[in-house]
XYZ file of C-alpha atoms in Angstrom:
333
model
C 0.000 0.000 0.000
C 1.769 2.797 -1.378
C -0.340 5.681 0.506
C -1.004 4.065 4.129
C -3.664 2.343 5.707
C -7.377 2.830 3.787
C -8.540 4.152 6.786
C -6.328 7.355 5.958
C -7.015 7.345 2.222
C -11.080 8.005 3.171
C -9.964 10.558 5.637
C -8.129 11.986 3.028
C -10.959 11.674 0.680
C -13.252 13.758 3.116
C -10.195 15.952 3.638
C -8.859 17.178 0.097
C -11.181 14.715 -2.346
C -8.303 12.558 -3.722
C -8.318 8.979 -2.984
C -5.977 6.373 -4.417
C -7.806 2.939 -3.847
C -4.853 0.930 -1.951
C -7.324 -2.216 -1.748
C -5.037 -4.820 -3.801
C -6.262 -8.740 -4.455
C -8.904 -10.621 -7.581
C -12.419 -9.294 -6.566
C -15.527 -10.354 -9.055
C -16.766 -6.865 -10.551
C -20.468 -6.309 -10.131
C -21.260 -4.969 -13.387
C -24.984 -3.664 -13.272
C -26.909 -4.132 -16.666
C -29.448 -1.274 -15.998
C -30.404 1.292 -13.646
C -32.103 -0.810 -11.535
C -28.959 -2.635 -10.272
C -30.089 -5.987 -12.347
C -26.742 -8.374 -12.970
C -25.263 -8.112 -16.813
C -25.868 -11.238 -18.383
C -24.625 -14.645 -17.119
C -23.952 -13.743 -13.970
C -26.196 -14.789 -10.879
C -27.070 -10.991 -9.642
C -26.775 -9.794 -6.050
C -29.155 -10.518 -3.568
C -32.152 -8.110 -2.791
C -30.440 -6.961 0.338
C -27.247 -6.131 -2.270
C -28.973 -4.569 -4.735
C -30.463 -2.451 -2.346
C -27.569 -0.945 -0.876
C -25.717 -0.598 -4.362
C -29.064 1.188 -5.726
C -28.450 3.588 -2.427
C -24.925 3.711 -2.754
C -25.626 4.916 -6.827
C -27.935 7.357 -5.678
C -25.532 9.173 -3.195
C -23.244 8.875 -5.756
C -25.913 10.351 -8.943
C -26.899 13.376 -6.476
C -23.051 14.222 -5.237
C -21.887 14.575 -9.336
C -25.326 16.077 -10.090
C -24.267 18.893 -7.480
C -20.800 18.971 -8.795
C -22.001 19.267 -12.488
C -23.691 22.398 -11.637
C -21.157 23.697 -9.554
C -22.867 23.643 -6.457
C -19.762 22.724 -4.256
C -21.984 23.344 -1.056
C -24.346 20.595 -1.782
C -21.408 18.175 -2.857
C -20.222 18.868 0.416
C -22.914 17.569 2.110
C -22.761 14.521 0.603
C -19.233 13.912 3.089
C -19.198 12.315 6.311
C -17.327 14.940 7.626
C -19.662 14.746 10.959
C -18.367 11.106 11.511
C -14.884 11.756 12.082
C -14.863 13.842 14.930
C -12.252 13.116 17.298
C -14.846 11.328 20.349
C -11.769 11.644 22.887
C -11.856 15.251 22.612
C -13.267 18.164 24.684
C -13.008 20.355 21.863
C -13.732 19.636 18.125
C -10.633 21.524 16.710
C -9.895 18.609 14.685
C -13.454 17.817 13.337
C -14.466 18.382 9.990
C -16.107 21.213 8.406
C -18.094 21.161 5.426
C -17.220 24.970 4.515
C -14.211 23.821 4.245
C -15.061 20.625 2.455
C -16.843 23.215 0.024
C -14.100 25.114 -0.517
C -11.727 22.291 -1.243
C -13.754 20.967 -3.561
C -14.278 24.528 -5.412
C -10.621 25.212 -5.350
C -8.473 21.306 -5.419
C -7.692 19.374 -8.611
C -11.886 17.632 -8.307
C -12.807 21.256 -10.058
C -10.039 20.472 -13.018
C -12.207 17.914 -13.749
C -13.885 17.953 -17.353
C -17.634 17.863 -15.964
C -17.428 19.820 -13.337
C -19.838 22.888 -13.761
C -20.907 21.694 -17.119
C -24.156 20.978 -18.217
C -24.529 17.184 -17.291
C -27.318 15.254 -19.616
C -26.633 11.833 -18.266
C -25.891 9.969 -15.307
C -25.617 5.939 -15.188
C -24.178 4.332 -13.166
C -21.986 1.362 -13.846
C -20.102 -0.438 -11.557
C -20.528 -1.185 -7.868
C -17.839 -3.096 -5.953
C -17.430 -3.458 -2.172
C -13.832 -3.146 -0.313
C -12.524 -6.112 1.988
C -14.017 -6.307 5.041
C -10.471 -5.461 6.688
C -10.893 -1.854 5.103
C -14.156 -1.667 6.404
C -12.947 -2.570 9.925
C -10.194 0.058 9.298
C -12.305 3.072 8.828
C -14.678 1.776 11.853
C -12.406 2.603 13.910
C -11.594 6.140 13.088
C -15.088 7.033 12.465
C -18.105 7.837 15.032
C -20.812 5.207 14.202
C -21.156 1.797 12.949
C -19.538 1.450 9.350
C -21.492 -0.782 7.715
C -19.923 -0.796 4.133
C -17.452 1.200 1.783
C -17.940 0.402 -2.112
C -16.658 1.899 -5.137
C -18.925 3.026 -7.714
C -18.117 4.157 -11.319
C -20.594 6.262 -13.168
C -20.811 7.137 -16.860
C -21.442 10.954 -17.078
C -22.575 12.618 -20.335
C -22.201 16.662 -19.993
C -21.872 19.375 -22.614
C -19.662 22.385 -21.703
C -21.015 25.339 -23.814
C -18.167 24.242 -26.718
C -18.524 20.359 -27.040
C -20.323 17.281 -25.958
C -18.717 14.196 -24.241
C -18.428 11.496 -22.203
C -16.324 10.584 -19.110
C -16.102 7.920 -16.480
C -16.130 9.346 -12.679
C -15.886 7.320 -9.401
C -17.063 7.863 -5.827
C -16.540 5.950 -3.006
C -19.672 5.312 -0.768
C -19.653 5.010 3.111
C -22.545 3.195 4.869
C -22.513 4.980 8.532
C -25.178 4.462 11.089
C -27.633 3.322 8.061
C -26.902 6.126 5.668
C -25.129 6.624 2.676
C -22.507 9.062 1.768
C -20.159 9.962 -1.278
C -17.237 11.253 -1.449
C -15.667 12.227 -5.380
C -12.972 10.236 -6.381
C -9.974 11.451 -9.069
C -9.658 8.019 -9.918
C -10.390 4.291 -9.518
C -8.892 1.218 -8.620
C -7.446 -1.580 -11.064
C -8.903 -3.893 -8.959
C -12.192 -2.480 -8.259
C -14.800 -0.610 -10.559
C -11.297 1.508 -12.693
C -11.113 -1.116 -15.296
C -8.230 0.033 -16.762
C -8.953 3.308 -16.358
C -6.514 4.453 -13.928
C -3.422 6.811 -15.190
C 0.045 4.936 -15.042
C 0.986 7.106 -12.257
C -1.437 6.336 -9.634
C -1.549 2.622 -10.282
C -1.737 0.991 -7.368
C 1.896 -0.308 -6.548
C 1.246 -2.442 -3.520
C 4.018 -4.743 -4.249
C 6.702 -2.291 -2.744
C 6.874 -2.011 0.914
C 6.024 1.324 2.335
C 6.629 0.245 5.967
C 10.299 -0.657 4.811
C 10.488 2.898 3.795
C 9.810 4.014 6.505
C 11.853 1.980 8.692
C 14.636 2.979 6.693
C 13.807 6.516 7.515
C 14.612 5.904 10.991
C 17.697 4.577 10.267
C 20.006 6.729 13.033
C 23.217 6.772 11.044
C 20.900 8.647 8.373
C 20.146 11.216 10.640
C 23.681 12.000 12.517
C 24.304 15.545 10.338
C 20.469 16.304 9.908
C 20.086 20.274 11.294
C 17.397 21.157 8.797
C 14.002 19.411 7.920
C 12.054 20.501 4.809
C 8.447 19.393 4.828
C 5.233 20.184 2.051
C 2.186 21.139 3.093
C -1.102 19.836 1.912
C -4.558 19.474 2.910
C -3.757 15.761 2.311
C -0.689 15.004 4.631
C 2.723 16.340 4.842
C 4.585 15.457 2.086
C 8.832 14.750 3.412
C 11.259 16.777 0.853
C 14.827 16.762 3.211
C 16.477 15.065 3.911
C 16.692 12.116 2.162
C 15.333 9.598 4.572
C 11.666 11.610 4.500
C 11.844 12.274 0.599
C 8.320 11.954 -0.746
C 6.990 10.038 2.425
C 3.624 11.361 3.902
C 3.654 12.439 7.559
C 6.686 10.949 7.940
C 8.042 10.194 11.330
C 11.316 12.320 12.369
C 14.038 11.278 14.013
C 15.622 13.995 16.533
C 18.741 13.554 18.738
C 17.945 14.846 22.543
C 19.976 18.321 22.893
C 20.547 19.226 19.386
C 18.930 22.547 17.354
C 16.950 21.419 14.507
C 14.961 24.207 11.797
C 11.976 22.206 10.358
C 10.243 24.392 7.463
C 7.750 23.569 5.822
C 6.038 25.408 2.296
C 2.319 25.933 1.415
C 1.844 23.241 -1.395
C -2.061 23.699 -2.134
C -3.096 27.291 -1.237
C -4.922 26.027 2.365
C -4.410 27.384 5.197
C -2.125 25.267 7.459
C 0.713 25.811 10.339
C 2.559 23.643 11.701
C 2.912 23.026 15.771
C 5.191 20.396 17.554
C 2.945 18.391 20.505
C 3.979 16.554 23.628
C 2.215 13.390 24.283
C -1.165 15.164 25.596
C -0.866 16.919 22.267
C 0.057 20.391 24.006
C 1.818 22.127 22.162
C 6.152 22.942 22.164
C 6.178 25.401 19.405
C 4.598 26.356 16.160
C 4.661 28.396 13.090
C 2.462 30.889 12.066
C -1.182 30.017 9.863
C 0.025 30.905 5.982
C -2.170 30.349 3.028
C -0.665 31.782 0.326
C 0.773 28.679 -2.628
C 4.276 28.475 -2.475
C 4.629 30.494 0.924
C 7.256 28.903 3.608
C 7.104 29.494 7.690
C 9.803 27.815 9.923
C 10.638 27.190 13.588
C 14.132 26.249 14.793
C 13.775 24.360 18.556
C 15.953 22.112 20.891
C 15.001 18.368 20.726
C 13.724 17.487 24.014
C 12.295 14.185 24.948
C 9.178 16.167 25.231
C 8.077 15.781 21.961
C 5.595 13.566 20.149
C 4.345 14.788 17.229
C 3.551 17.519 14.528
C 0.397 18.725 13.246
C -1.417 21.421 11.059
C -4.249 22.461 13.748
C -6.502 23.557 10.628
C -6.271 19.786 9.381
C -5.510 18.082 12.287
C -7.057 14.395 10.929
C -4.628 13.917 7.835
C -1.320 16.038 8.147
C -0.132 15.021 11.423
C 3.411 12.683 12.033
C 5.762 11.330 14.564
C 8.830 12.701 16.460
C 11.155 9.933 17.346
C 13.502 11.828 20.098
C 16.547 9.596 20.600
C 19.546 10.029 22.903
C 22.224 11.971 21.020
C 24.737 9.478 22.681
């Protein structure tokens, strides 16, 4: 799994609307043969129970791209369960999700580069319905408040005509069953192994044959970090993205290794035009030290501190559920 734990992926879905499908393994693709969720010929079909929830699933899915077709980011918004992943141990619901802020993601992140998006949509079908592994669904139960009942991907044929042509494009959603209702959240792409059918670009093919944990564990190699002074992290509604050194390079949240005693600068640059900061916690999550809020694309803030055994982790408060990582403080000797 290239991108972490599914569990993360659909926060990251709710968070910034692009979701790579890490789900790897043969499953049989339920290909619907009409609207009504009926089997294409020669297979068996679904059950009723089945075909119910797919028909509910397609319908989340047929109302979030309706609102997304007519650029109405506010009611694509509400199709997210960004109510579900409030942080229960909490007083405070700093880290809960807002669906302004879904809104303006939406409005402003690569979902409104999409061809169809504010168009004039003639046609919605929907085509494909396939659920995850039960071990995914198990995954998001626990970072979600309610009873997840089932995640599916769904792939829908849209027919729109912008003002200048006519055409046709595929678009996928991913549906959540919580607490007995349905919600979608817009997906850039699909999975091989699910409802993409080939559709996926070479660059976000799922690549769970190479070992992302090993990468990591390499990270924390101490000999890689003896001369590290300076940390150089991206920004993005998504997760922080590693840049410097080399040990973090292109790893999400990754996990940094400190020595106790020694002065470390750790900036970090605006990669999406979001507002983010970033604050070092302790292990209450109080916070050490932090940078100013900056929103500008392309904009930088740093902090310089003294490793102490103290710390535990770094966040961006305004995204507190996807871009937050480890600090491994080790004894310098």
């Amino acid at each position: 799994m290239p991108n972490g734990p599914v569990r993360r992926q659909l926060l990251k879905a709710v968070a910034a609307s692009s979701f790579v499908a890490p789900i790897a393994g043969c499953l049989d693709t339920l290909e619907s043969g009409s609207d009504d969720g009926t089997a294409a010929s020669g297979d068996t079909g679904p059950s009723s129970n089945e075909a119910d929830a797919d028909q509910a699933a397609c319908t989340v899915g047929e109302a979030l791209i309706a609102a997304l077709g007519d650029g109405d980011f506010e009611t694509a918004a509400s199709s997210y369960p960004y109510s579900h992943f409030e942080d229960g141990d909490k007083d405070e619901d700093e880290d809960a999700l807002d669906e302004a802020d879904i809104a303006a993601d939406l409005e402003n992140g690569d979902v409104a580069q999409l061809e169809w998006v504010d168009t004039d949509i003639e046609d919605i079908s929907c085509e494909c319905v396939e659920p995850y592994s039960d071990d995914a669904r198990t995954e998001l139960d626990e970072d979600v408040v309610g009873d997840v009942t089932t995640v599916v991907e769904l792939r829908f044929s849209i027919a729109y005509d912008d003002g200048t042509e006519t055409g046709t494009e595929s678009a996928f959603v991913n549906g959540v069953e919580i607490d007995g209702e349905w919600y979608g959240m817009i997906s850039q792409w699909g999975s091989r192994d699910l409802c993409a059918d080939g559709e996926v670009p070479d660059e976000h093919e799922d690549d769970s044959a190479s070992d992302d944990h090993s990468a990591r564990e390499q990270a924390l190699e101490p000999t890689d970090w003896e001369d590290v002074d300076e940390i150089v992290l991206d920004g993005e509604i998504a997760s922080w993205v590693g840049v410097e050194p080399a040990p973090i390079e292109d790893i999400e949240n990754p996990t940094l290794l400190l020595f106790e005693g020694r002065e470390y600068t750790i900036e970090w640059r605006n990669a999406d035009g979001m507002p983010h900061n970033l604050k070092i916690r302790d292990e209450a999550d109080d916070g050490l030290a932090e940078t100013e809020l900056i929103e500008g694309e392309g904009e930088s803030a740093s902090l310089t501190v003294d490793a102490t055994a103290a710390m535990d982790n770094y966040v961006c408060e305004p995204h507190a559920q996807t871009m937050v990582g480890d600090i491994d403080v080790r004894d310098k000797n």
